[in-house]
Amino acid sequence: MTSRIRNLTGVLGILALGILIGLYFRDELVSESLPIAKAQTTNSSSENDGAVERYSPVRSRSRDFYAPNSEDLKPDEMRLISCGTGMPTARPKQAASCWLLELGNGDKFLFDIGTGSNERISALQIPYNFLDKVFLSHLHTDHFGDLDALFVGGALSGRQKPLRVWGPSGDTPERGTKYAVDHLRKALTWDLDGRKGITDPRGYFLEVNEFDYRGKNQVVYQENGVTIRSWPAIHSLDGPVSYSVEWNGLKFVFGGDTFPNKWYDEYAKNADLAIHESFIAVPDMITKFKFTPQSALSVGTQIHTAPEAFGKVMSRIKPRMAVAYHFFNDFDTSHAIYERIRKTYDGPLSLAQDYMVWNITKDDIRVRLVAFNEDVWPPPATEKPQLPDPSERIPYSDEISGGRLDVKDVIQPIYDEINKQYGINEKQED
Ligand SMILES: [Zn+2]
Ligand SMILES: [Zn+2]
């Protein structure tokens, strides 16, 4: 019941958002005299682009939000969606670090897969075969805590190929990405063994690509016209990295977690969009996040980047759009972050929250929010499912199997119905 109410609340929230957006545009309409230059369009009714026309009571109008899978990605366009922007303690409003970068050539990349972010990914309803590449900035759980959920849940919901993971080495083998992913795989032994012989097996494999965290602007990925480079970040221990993606004359930079550093200063230059952490302001860390003053100063300004320092970094690299994340973005905290950043930076700025969308082309960067349906089911599989080999099934012991109640009489009608509907001849287990 509780979850039904929550779902209903979510749906009502989305409807309310839609109505508010509608009212906003209606008010705009009323306040301006007709005829009105047509608003920038992103959907199909664009035959009058650039022309002056009257709004119609029956024709569709461009949307001021992004509805997943409702817009084509143009061949020269990048689309970035924030699937996590907050802190290690994921909360309903903000999961931990995760960024989906979609390119007009069809490639999609996930940068970080922090705790709670898999839920945001599911809201976008992208076929999981398209979400097979993850780049980790470092191995804090707020940057890779949902890797298991994407790995197993993605395979169950249509990823019919291995999940590919890129990440840095550490100063010892045990602190590297390969060690972490190999041991995550071991931790999932019971889960994966229990799926053998039951579901399409092809997605339950991990490919790990570990690279030297000390590489300076080194190429770590180059396929299909896309070049991804890494350089060291300074955060907690040796190991963290930042990334850039260059494709089709556009450059995207994801800093991960880092203290301001000379490599970001050099290699993030000329970015069309640059993400860098900007931590919770120290006074809010003490009063709202319950840090001691000592650890707030240390964590908020030395391990991470304070908003004033974020501004200094962006003033030096001058991206077309600077994106600040890694803080709880609320009505009573965002002002402090904004004002502190504005002490040192006056360029284009997004204070990130979950479900933001940036459409990036050479000419324009458009920023909106995603409007989504909470009642999402898995997206379509892009290839035909492969039936599992039942002989791979690991059986119950006789003791546990012997505890099954006989419910064959009530289950048989289900088999009869499905066998008839799909022309198959499945039988109940003995
Ligand atoms: Zn971290
Ligand atoms: Zn972090």
GROMACS .gro file of C-alpha atoms and ligand atoms in nm:
model
  432
    1MET     CA    1   0.000   0.000   0.000
    2THR     CA    2   0.277   0.238   0.099
    3SER     CA    3   0.458   0.181  -0.227
    4ARG     CA    4   0.136   0.232  -0.423
    5ILE     CA    5   0.090   0.565  -0.251
    6ARG     CA    6   0.449   0.658  -0.322
    7ASN     CA    7   0.409   0.564  -0.688
    8LEU     CA    8   0.089   0.763  -0.706
    9THR     CA    9   0.262   1.059  -0.545
   10GLY     CA   10   0.539   1.036  -0.804
   11VAL     CA   11   0.293   1.024  -1.092
   12LEU     CA   12   0.100   1.317  -0.949
   13GLY     CA   13   0.428   1.503  -0.909
   14ILE     CA   14   0.509   1.451  -1.275
   15LEU     CA   15   0.160   1.556  -1.377
   16ALA     CA   16   0.193   1.865  -1.157
   17LEU     CA   17   0.525   1.946  -1.323
   18GLY     CA   18   0.362   1.915  -1.662
   19ILE     CA   19   0.075   2.140  -1.558
   20LEU     CA   20   0.314   2.398  -1.413
   21ILE     CA   21   0.516   2.397  -1.732
   22GLY     CA   22   0.195   2.434  -1.927
   23LEU     CA   23   0.080   2.723  -1.709
   24TYR     CA   24   0.418   2.889  -1.740
   25PHE     CA   25   0.400   2.888  -2.117
   26ARG     CA   26   0.035   2.995  -2.111
   27ASP     CA   27   0.127   3.291  -1.893
   28GLU     CA   28   0.412   3.377  -2.127
   29LEU     CA   29   0.166   3.360  -2.411
   30VAL     CA   30  -0.078   3.591  -2.240
   31SER     CA   31   0.189   3.843  -2.149
   32GLU     CA   32   0.318   3.882  -2.503
   33SER     CA   33   0.127   4.019  -2.795
   34LEU     CA   34   0.058   3.789  -3.088
   35PRO     CA   35   0.205   3.698  -3.330
   36ILE     CA   36   0.494   3.535  -3.142
   37ALA     CA   37   0.819   3.401  -3.276
   38LYS     CA   38   0.798   3.028  -3.245
   39ALA     CA   39   0.988   2.887  -2.949
   40GLN     CA   40   1.297   2.679  -3.014
   41THR     CA   41   1.178   2.338  -3.122
   42THR     CA   42   1.335   2.003  -3.055
   43ASN     CA   43   1.055   1.777  -3.167
   44SER     CA   44   0.896   1.700  -3.496
   45SER     CA   45   0.673   2.002  -3.562
   46SER     CA   46   0.954   2.211  -3.702
   47GLU     CA   47   0.845   2.291  -4.055
   48ASN     CA   48   0.803   2.658  -3.960
   49ASP     CA   49   1.138   2.693  -3.781
   50GLY     CA   50   1.247   3.052  -3.779
   51ALA     CA   51   0.915   3.177  -3.908
   52VAL     CA   52   0.675   3.388  -3.711
   53GLU     CA   53   0.351   3.209  -3.641
   54ARG     CA   54   0.058   3.201  -3.404
   55TYR     CA   55   0.040   2.940  -3.131
   56SER     CA   56  -0.214   2.677  -3.217
   57PRO     CA   57  -0.475   2.528  -2.984
   58VAL     CA   58  -0.436   2.189  -3.153
   59ARG     CA   59  -0.074   2.149  -3.268
   60SER     CA   60   0.212   2.019  -3.053
   61ARG     CA   61   0.453   2.270  -2.908
   62SER     CA   62   0.819   2.230  -2.812
   63ARG     CA   63   0.879   2.098  -2.463
   64ASP     CA   64   1.083   2.263  -2.193
   65PHE     CA   65   1.172   1.928  -2.037
   66TYR     CA   66   1.329   1.610  -2.168
   67ALA     CA   67   1.109   1.304  -2.195
   68PRO     CA   68   1.332   0.995  -2.236
   69ASN     CA   69   1.330   0.841  -2.584
   70SER     CA   70   1.125   1.122  -2.733
   71GLU     CA   71   1.401   1.308  -2.920
   72ASP     CA   72   1.647   1.202  -3.187
   73LEU     CA   73   2.012   1.263  -3.107
   74LYS     CA   74   2.154   1.458  -3.399
   75PRO     CA   75   2.472   1.329  -3.571
   76ASP     CA   76   2.677   1.621  -3.435
   77GLU     CA   77   2.525   1.629  -3.088
   78MET     CA   78   2.632   1.516  -2.740
   79ARG     CA   79   2.368   1.461  -2.473
   80LEU     CA   80   2.472   1.441  -2.108
   81ILE     CA   81   2.233   1.325  -1.835
   82SER     CA   82   2.315   1.335  -1.464
   83CYS     CA   83   2.214   1.006  -1.299
   84GLY     CA   84   2.378   1.092  -0.966
   85THR     CA   85   2.521   1.420  -0.833
   86GLY     CA   86   2.517   1.393  -0.454
   87MET     CA   87   2.699   1.226  -0.169
   88PRO     CA   88   2.787   0.872  -0.051
   89THR     CA   89   2.462   0.866   0.145
   90ALA     CA   90   2.231   0.844  -0.156
   91ARG     CA   91   1.895   1.008  -0.091
   92PRO     CA   92   1.564   1.016  -0.280
   93LYS     CA   93   1.657   1.344  -0.449
   94GLN     CA   94   2.019   1.268  -0.535
   95ALA     CA   95   2.203   0.944  -0.600
   96ALA     CA   96   2.583   0.938  -0.592
   97SER     CA   97   2.805   1.027  -0.889
   98CYS     CA   98   2.694   0.897  -1.230
   99TRP     CA   99   2.693   1.065  -1.572
  100LEU     CA  100   2.554   0.923  -1.895
  101LEU     CA  101   2.716   1.066  -2.208
  102GLU     CA  102   2.536   0.987  -2.534
  103LEU     CA  103   2.693   1.068  -2.871
  104GLY     CA  104   2.529   1.125  -3.206
  105ASN     CA  105   2.727   0.832  -3.351
  106GLY     CA  106   2.530   0.595  -3.124
  107ASP     CA  107   2.793   0.544  -2.854
  108LYS     CA  108   2.695   0.576  -2.489
  109PHE     CA  109   2.931   0.594  -2.193
  110LEU     CA  110   2.868   0.590  -1.820
  111PHE     CA  111   3.115   0.788  -1.611
  112ASP     CA  112   3.095   0.653  -1.255
  113ILE     CA  113   2.812   0.437  -1.130
  114GLY     CA  114   2.768   0.561  -0.772
  115THR     CA  115   2.526   0.429  -0.512
  116GLY     CA  116   2.162   0.472  -0.615
  117SER     CA  117   2.240   0.573  -0.973
  118ASN     CA  118   2.109   0.255  -1.132
  119GLU     CA  119   1.756   0.367  -1.045
  120ARG     CA  120   1.806   0.686  -1.247
  121ILE     CA  121   1.946   0.487  -1.539
  122SER     CA  122   1.638   0.265  -1.538
  123ALA     CA  123   1.415   0.574  -1.559
  124LEU     CA  124   1.570   0.656  -1.898
  125GLN     CA  125   1.462   0.319  -2.044
  126ILE     CA  126   1.768   0.282  -2.265
  127PRO     CA  127   1.825  -0.075  -2.391
  128TYR     CA  128   2.095  -0.224  -2.170
  129ASN     CA  129   2.290  -0.350  -2.472
  130PHE     CA  130   2.368   0.018  -2.533
  131LEU     CA  131   2.492   0.065  -2.173
  132ASP     CA  132   2.792  -0.168  -2.174
  133LYS     CA  133   3.076   0.081  -2.113
  134VAL     CA  134   3.154   0.223  -1.767
  135PHE     CA  135   3.449   0.447  -1.682
  136LEU     CA  136   3.530   0.474  -1.309
  137SER     CA  137   3.704   0.784  -1.175
  138HIS     CA  138   3.802   0.605  -0.851
  139LEU     CA  139   3.690   0.332  -0.617
  140HIS     CA  140   3.491   0.518  -0.350
  141THR     CA  141   3.143   0.363  -0.326
  142ASP     CA  142   2.981   0.694  -0.419
  143HIS     CA  143   3.151   0.645  -0.757
  144PHE     CA  144   3.111   0.272  -0.818
  145GLY     CA  145   2.865   0.144  -0.554
  146ASP     CA  146   2.597   0.049  -0.808
  147LEU     CA  147   2.828  -0.143  -1.041
  148ASP     CA  148   2.682  -0.470  -0.911
  149ALA     CA  149   2.327  -0.346  -0.975
  150LEU     CA  150   2.406  -0.243  -1.333
  151PHE     CA  151   2.599  -0.567  -1.390
  152VAL     CA  152   2.331  -0.809  -1.272
  153GLY     CA  153   2.017  -0.599  -1.327
  154GLY     CA  154   2.134  -0.496  -1.673
  155ALA     CA  155   2.200  -0.858  -1.774
  156LEU     CA  156   1.857  -0.957  -1.645
  157SER     CA  157   1.694  -0.673  -1.837
  158GLY     CA  158   1.846  -0.714  -2.182
  159ARG     CA  159   2.223  -0.665  -2.182
  160GLN     CA  160   2.327  -0.967  -2.389
  161LYS     CA  161   2.699  -0.899  -2.378
  162PRO     CA  162   2.969  -0.848  -2.111
  163LEU     CA  163   2.978  -0.525  -1.913
  164ARG     CA  164   3.302  -0.341  -1.995
  165VAL     CA  165   3.465  -0.145  -1.713
  166TRP     CA  166   3.759   0.095  -1.734
  167GLY     CA  167   3.934   0.229  -1.426
  168PRO     CA  168   4.270   0.326  -1.277
  169SER     CA  169   4.536   0.114  -1.113
  170GLY     CA  170   4.634   0.189  -0.755
  171ASP     CA  171   4.968   0.230  -0.583
  172THR     CA  172   4.936  -0.141  -0.496
  173PRO     CA  173   4.753  -0.411  -0.697
  174GLU     CA  174   4.491  -0.440  -0.419
  175ARG     CA  175   4.397  -0.074  -0.464
  176GLY     CA  176   4.336  -0.105  -0.837
  177THR     CA  177   4.019  -0.138  -1.042
  178LYS     CA  178   4.096  -0.496  -1.149
  179TYR     CA  179   4.120  -0.615  -0.790
  180ALA     CA  180   3.797  -0.436  -0.697
  181VAL     CA  181   3.598  -0.570  -0.992
  182ASP     CA  182   3.738  -0.925  -0.964
  183HIS     CA  183   3.641  -0.935  -0.598
  184LEU     CA  184   3.302  -0.782  -0.662
  185ARG     CA  185   3.250  -1.068  -0.906
  186LYS     CA  186   3.351  -1.313  -0.633
  187ALA     CA  187   3.109  -1.151  -0.388
  188LEU     CA  188   2.834  -1.221  -0.641
  189THR     CA  189   2.908  -1.596  -0.657
  190TRP     CA  190   2.577  -1.700  -0.501
  191ASP     CA  191   2.378  -1.455  -0.714
  192LEU     CA  192   2.539  -1.563  -1.041
  193ASP     CA  193   2.538  -1.937  -0.965
  194GLY     CA  194   2.167  -1.914  -0.889
  195ARG     CA  195   2.097  -1.773  -1.237
  196LYS     CA  196   2.282  -2.046  -1.429
  197GLY     CA  197   2.050  -2.240  -1.656
  198ILE     CA  198   1.760  -2.004  -1.584
  199THR     CA  199   1.823  -1.682  -1.781
  200ASP     CA  200   2.009  -1.568  -2.095
  201PRO     CA  201   2.371  -1.620  -1.979
  202ARG     CA  202   2.550  -1.375  -2.209
  203GLY     CA  203   2.536  -1.062  -1.993
  204TYR     CA  204   2.687  -1.208  -1.677
  205PHE     CA  205   3.049  -1.136  -1.767
  206LEU     CA  206   3.271  -0.844  -1.671
  207GLU     CA  207   3.558  -0.714  -1.882
  208VAL     CA  208   3.806  -0.505  -1.683
  209ASN     CA  209   4.042  -0.257  -1.847
  210GLU     CA  210   4.280  -0.122  -1.586
  211PHE     CA  211   4.521   0.154  -1.685
  212ASP     CA  212   4.804   0.337  -1.508
  213TYR     CA  213   4.658   0.610  -1.286
  214ARG     CA  214   4.976   0.815  -1.335
  215GLY     CA  215   4.931   0.852  -1.713
  216LYS     CA  216   4.916   1.219  -1.820
  217ASN     CA  217   4.649   1.278  -2.082
  218GLN     CA  218   4.699   0.918  -2.191
  219VAL     CA  219   4.457   0.753  -2.433
  220VAL     CA  220   4.262   0.482  -2.248
  221TYR     CA  221   3.995   0.423  -2.513
  222GLN     CA  222   3.983   0.480  -2.886
  223GLU     CA  223   3.702   0.331  -3.092
  224ASN     CA  224   3.454   0.455  -3.349
  225GLY     CA  225   3.599   0.807  -3.368
  226VAL     CA  226   3.588   0.853  -2.989
  227THR     CA  227   3.904   0.921  -2.788
  228ILE     CA  228   3.897   0.902  -2.408
  229ARG     CA  229   4.198   1.020  -2.210
  230SER     CA  230   4.285   1.013  -1.840
  231TRP     CA  231   4.511   1.204  -1.606
  232PRO     CA  232   4.571   1.187  -1.230
  233ALA     CA  233   4.336   1.341  -0.977
  234ILE     CA  234   4.437   1.425  -0.620
  235HIS     CA  235   4.193   1.272  -0.371
  236SER     CA  236   4.224   1.052  -0.059
  237LEU     CA  237   4.499   0.819  -0.189
  238ASP     CA  238   4.694   0.768  -0.509
  239GLY     CA  239   4.469   0.622  -0.779
  240PRO     CA  240   4.181   0.858  -0.874
  241VAL     CA  241   4.171   1.001  -1.227
  242SER     CA  242   3.987   1.253  -1.443
  243TYR     CA  243   3.871   1.185  -1.799
  244SER     CA  244   3.816   1.370  -2.124
  245VAL     CA  245   3.610   1.254  -2.421
  246GLU     CA  246   3.685   1.397  -2.765
  247TRP     CA  247   3.452   1.327  -3.052
  248ASN     CA  248   3.352   1.512  -3.364
  249GLY     CA  249   3.515   1.837  -3.254
  250LEU     CA  250   3.345   1.835  -2.914
  251LYS     CA  251   3.519   1.785  -2.580
  252PHE     CA  252   3.363   1.663  -2.256
  253VAL     CA  253   3.557   1.652  -1.927
  254PHE     CA  254   3.468   1.461  -1.612
  255GLY     CA  255   3.690   1.543  -1.317
  256GLY     CA  256   3.570   1.279  -1.070
  257ASP     CA  257   3.676   1.377  -0.718
  258THR     CA  258   3.986   1.591  -0.691
  259PHE     CA  259   4.162   1.875  -0.524
  260PRO     CA  260   4.240   2.145  -0.782
  261ASN     CA  261   4.540   2.023  -0.976
  262LYS     CA  262   4.777   2.118  -1.255
  263TRP     CA  263   4.676   1.832  -1.484
  264TYR     CA  264   4.307   1.927  -1.492
  265ASP     CA  265   4.423   2.285  -1.541
  266GLU     CA  266   4.612   2.180  -1.852
  267TYR     CA  267   4.411   1.895  -2.005
  268ALA     CA  268   4.056   2.020  -1.939
  269LYS     CA  269   4.120   2.335  -2.143
  270ASN     CA  270   3.900   2.382  -2.451
  271ALA     CA  271   3.622   2.171  -2.298
  272ASP     CA  272   3.274   2.234  -2.429
  273LEU     CA  273   3.141   2.104  -2.099
  274ALA     CA  274   3.359   2.043  -1.792
  275ILE     CA  275   3.243   1.869  -1.474
  276HIS     CA  276   3.443   1.925  -1.157
  277GLU     CA  277   3.346   1.854  -0.800
  278SER     CA  278   3.240   2.145  -0.579
  279PHE     CA  279   3.187   2.017  -0.228
  280ILE     CA  280   2.926   2.118   0.031
  281ALA     CA  281   3.017   2.456   0.183
  282VAL     CA  282   3.202   2.403   0.512
  283PRO     CA  283   2.941   2.576   0.737
  284ASP     CA  284   2.670   2.345   0.593
  285MET     CA  285   2.894   2.042   0.641
  286ILE     CA  286   2.904   2.124   1.012
  287THR     CA  287   2.540   2.222   1.073
  288LYS     CA  288   2.356   2.002   0.821
  289PHE     CA  289   2.591   1.712   0.744
  290LYS     CA  290   2.702   1.688   1.113
  291PHE     CA  291   3.076   1.695   1.053
  292THR     CA  292   3.301   1.826   1.329
  293PRO     CA  293   3.453   2.165   1.237
  294GLN     CA  294   3.794   2.000   1.211
  295SER     CA  295   3.688   1.728   0.968
  296ALA     CA  296   3.461   1.968   0.774
  297LEU     CA  297   3.762   2.187   0.702
  298SER     CA  298   3.981   1.891   0.612
  299VAL     CA  299   3.727   1.702   0.397
  300GLY     CA  300   3.557   2.011   0.251
  301THR     CA  301   3.867   2.200   0.144
  302GLN     CA  302   4.165   1.958   0.135
  303ILE     CA  303   4.035   1.614   0.026
  304HIS     CA  304   3.769   1.776  -0.195
  305THR     CA  305   3.734   2.109  -0.377
  306ALA     CA  306   3.561   2.398  -0.201
  307PRO     CA  307   3.319   2.604  -0.418
  308GLU     CA  308   3.558   2.903  -0.419
  309ALA     CA  309   3.835   2.678  -0.551
  310PHE     CA  310   3.598   2.525  -0.811
  311GLY     CA  311   3.541   2.878  -0.938
  312LYS     CA  312   3.914   2.940  -0.958
  313VAL     CA  313   3.963   2.620  -1.161
  314MET     CA  314   3.685   2.714  -1.406
  315SER     CA  315   3.813   3.071  -1.442
  316ARG     CA  316   4.138   2.924  -1.567
  317ILE     CA  317   4.006   2.660  -1.808
  318LYS     CA  318   3.701   2.862  -1.928
  319PRO     CA  319   3.469   2.585  -2.054
  320ARG     CA  320   3.157   2.668  -2.256
  321MET     CA  321   2.967   2.518  -1.961
  322ALA     CA  322   3.101   2.447  -1.611
  323VAL     CA  323   2.916   2.183  -1.408
  324ALA     CA  324   2.951   2.169  -1.029
  325TYR     CA  325   2.846   1.855  -0.842
  326HIS     CA  326   2.905   1.659  -0.518
  327PHE     CA  327   2.683   1.862  -0.287
  328PHE     CA  328   2.324   1.837  -0.167
  329ASN     CA  329   2.154   2.085  -0.398
  330ASP     CA  330   1.868   2.228  -0.187
  331PHE     CA  331   1.684   2.558  -0.159
  332ASP     CA  332   1.882   2.640   0.152
  333THR     CA  333   2.226   2.521   0.038
  334SER     CA  334   2.253   2.609  -0.330
  335HIS     CA  335   2.274   2.984  -0.260
  336ALA     CA  336   2.586   2.939  -0.051
  337ILE     CA  337   2.746   2.722  -0.320
  338TYR     CA  338   2.649   2.966  -0.595
  339GLU     CA  339   2.771   3.278  -0.415
  340ARG     CA  340   3.100   3.115  -0.323
  341ILE     CA  341   3.160   3.002  -0.681
  342ARG     CA  342   3.068   3.349  -0.810
  343LYS     CA  343   3.341   3.504  -0.596
  344THR     CA  344   3.592   3.346  -0.833
  345TYR     CA  345   3.408   3.258  -1.158
  346ASP     CA  346   3.157   3.447  -1.370
  347GLY     CA  347   3.116   3.214  -1.671
  348PRO     CA  348   2.840   2.972  -1.772
  349LEU     CA  349   2.750   2.746  -1.478
  350SER     CA  350   2.522   2.454  -1.391
  351LEU     CA  351   2.474   2.354  -1.028
  352ALA     CA  352   2.403   1.987  -1.087
  353GLN     CA  353   2.110   1.793  -0.956
  354ASP     CA  354   1.993   1.448  -1.065
  355TYR     CA  355   1.807   1.420  -1.397
  356MET     CA  356   1.959   1.727  -1.560
  357VAL     CA  357   2.012   1.712  -1.937
  358TRP     CA  358   2.266   1.904  -2.140
  359ASN     CA  359   2.232   1.897  -2.520
  360ILE     CA  360   2.569   2.006  -2.656
  361THR     CA  361   2.646   2.109  -3.013
  362LYS     CA  362   2.904   2.348  -3.157
  363ASP     CA  363   2.646   2.626  -3.156
  364ASP     CA  364   2.442   2.569  -2.845
  365ILE     CA  365   2.427   2.413  -2.500
  366ARG     CA  366   2.072   2.360  -2.383
  367VAL     CA  367   2.002   2.265  -2.019
  368ARG     CA  368   1.677   2.105  -1.904
  369LEU     CA  369   1.539   1.849  -1.660
  370VAL     CA  370   1.414   1.498  -1.736
  371ALA     CA  371   1.044   1.432  -1.681
  372PHE     CA  372   1.005   1.060  -1.626
  373ASN     CA  373   0.752   0.797  -1.532
  374GLU     CA  374   0.818   0.613  -1.206
  375ASP     CA  375   0.638   0.303  -1.328
  376VAL     CA  376   0.915   0.197  -1.566
  377TRP     CA  377   0.963  -0.160  -1.687
  378PRO     CA  378   1.272  -0.291  -1.864
  379PRO     CA  379   1.345  -0.135  -2.204
  380PRO     CA  380   1.332  -0.357  -2.512
  381ALA     CA  381   1.614  -0.604  -2.573
  382THR     CA  382   1.787  -0.512  -2.898
  383GLU     CA  383   1.859  -0.873  -2.991
  384LYS     CA  384   1.667  -1.198  -2.961
  385PRO     CA  385   1.704  -1.357  -2.616
  386GLN     CA  386   1.909  -1.675  -2.599
  387LEU     CA  387   1.748  -1.962  -2.411
  388PRO     CA  388   1.965  -2.092  -2.126
  389ASP     CA  389   2.100  -2.446  -2.111
  390PRO     CA  390   1.890  -2.614  -1.838
  391SER     CA  391   2.167  -2.867  -1.771
  392GLU     CA  392   2.375  -2.582  -1.622
  393ARG     CA  393   2.123  -2.537  -1.346
  394ILE     CA  394   2.269  -2.608  -1.001
  395PRO     CA  395   2.013  -2.829  -0.821
  396TYR     CA  396   1.882  -2.790  -0.467
  397SER     CA  397   1.994  -3.048  -0.217
  398ASP     CA  398   1.747  -3.332  -0.155
  399GLU     CA  399   1.679  -3.187   0.190
  400ILE     CA  400   1.574  -2.846   0.057
  401SER     CA  401   1.404  -2.981  -0.254
  402GLY     CA  402   1.207  -3.222  -0.035
  403GLY     CA  403   1.045  -2.926   0.140
  404ARG     CA  404   0.844  -2.819  -0.165
  405LEU     CA  405   0.467  -2.823  -0.116
  406ASP     CA  406   0.263  -2.980  -0.395
  407VAL     CA  407   0.091  -2.691  -0.577
  408LYS     CA  408   0.099  -2.852  -0.923
  409ASP     CA  409  -0.277  -2.844  -0.953
  410VAL     CA  410  -0.290  -2.464  -0.934
  411ILE     CA  411   0.024  -2.406  -1.141
  412GLN     CA  412  -0.076  -2.635  -1.432
  413PRO     CA  413  -0.339  -2.392  -1.571
  414ILE     CA  414  -0.064  -2.128  -1.601
  415TYR     CA  415   0.148  -2.370  -1.805
  416ASP     CA  416  -0.156  -2.464  -2.017
  417GLU     CA  417  -0.236  -2.099  -2.089
  418ILE     CA  418   0.119  -1.996  -2.182
  419ASN     CA  419   0.193  -2.316  -2.380
  420LYS     CA  420  -0.122  -2.257  -2.583
  421GLN     CA  421  -0.063  -1.885  -2.634
  422TYR     CA  422   0.301  -1.918  -2.743
  423GLY     CA  423   0.291  -2.262  -2.911
  424ILE     CA  424   0.539  -2.420  -2.672
  425ASN     CA  425   0.534  -2.735  -2.461
  426GLU     CA  426   0.690  -2.656  -2.123
  427LYS     CA  427   0.642  -2.887  -1.825
  428GLN     CA  428   0.652  -2.829  -1.451
  429GLU     CA  429   0.962  -2.938  -1.260
  430ASP     CA  430   0.936  -3.269  -1.075
  431ZN      ZN  431   3.588   1.008  -0.358
  432ZN      ZN  432   3.284   1.134  -0.419
   0.00000   0.00000   0.00000
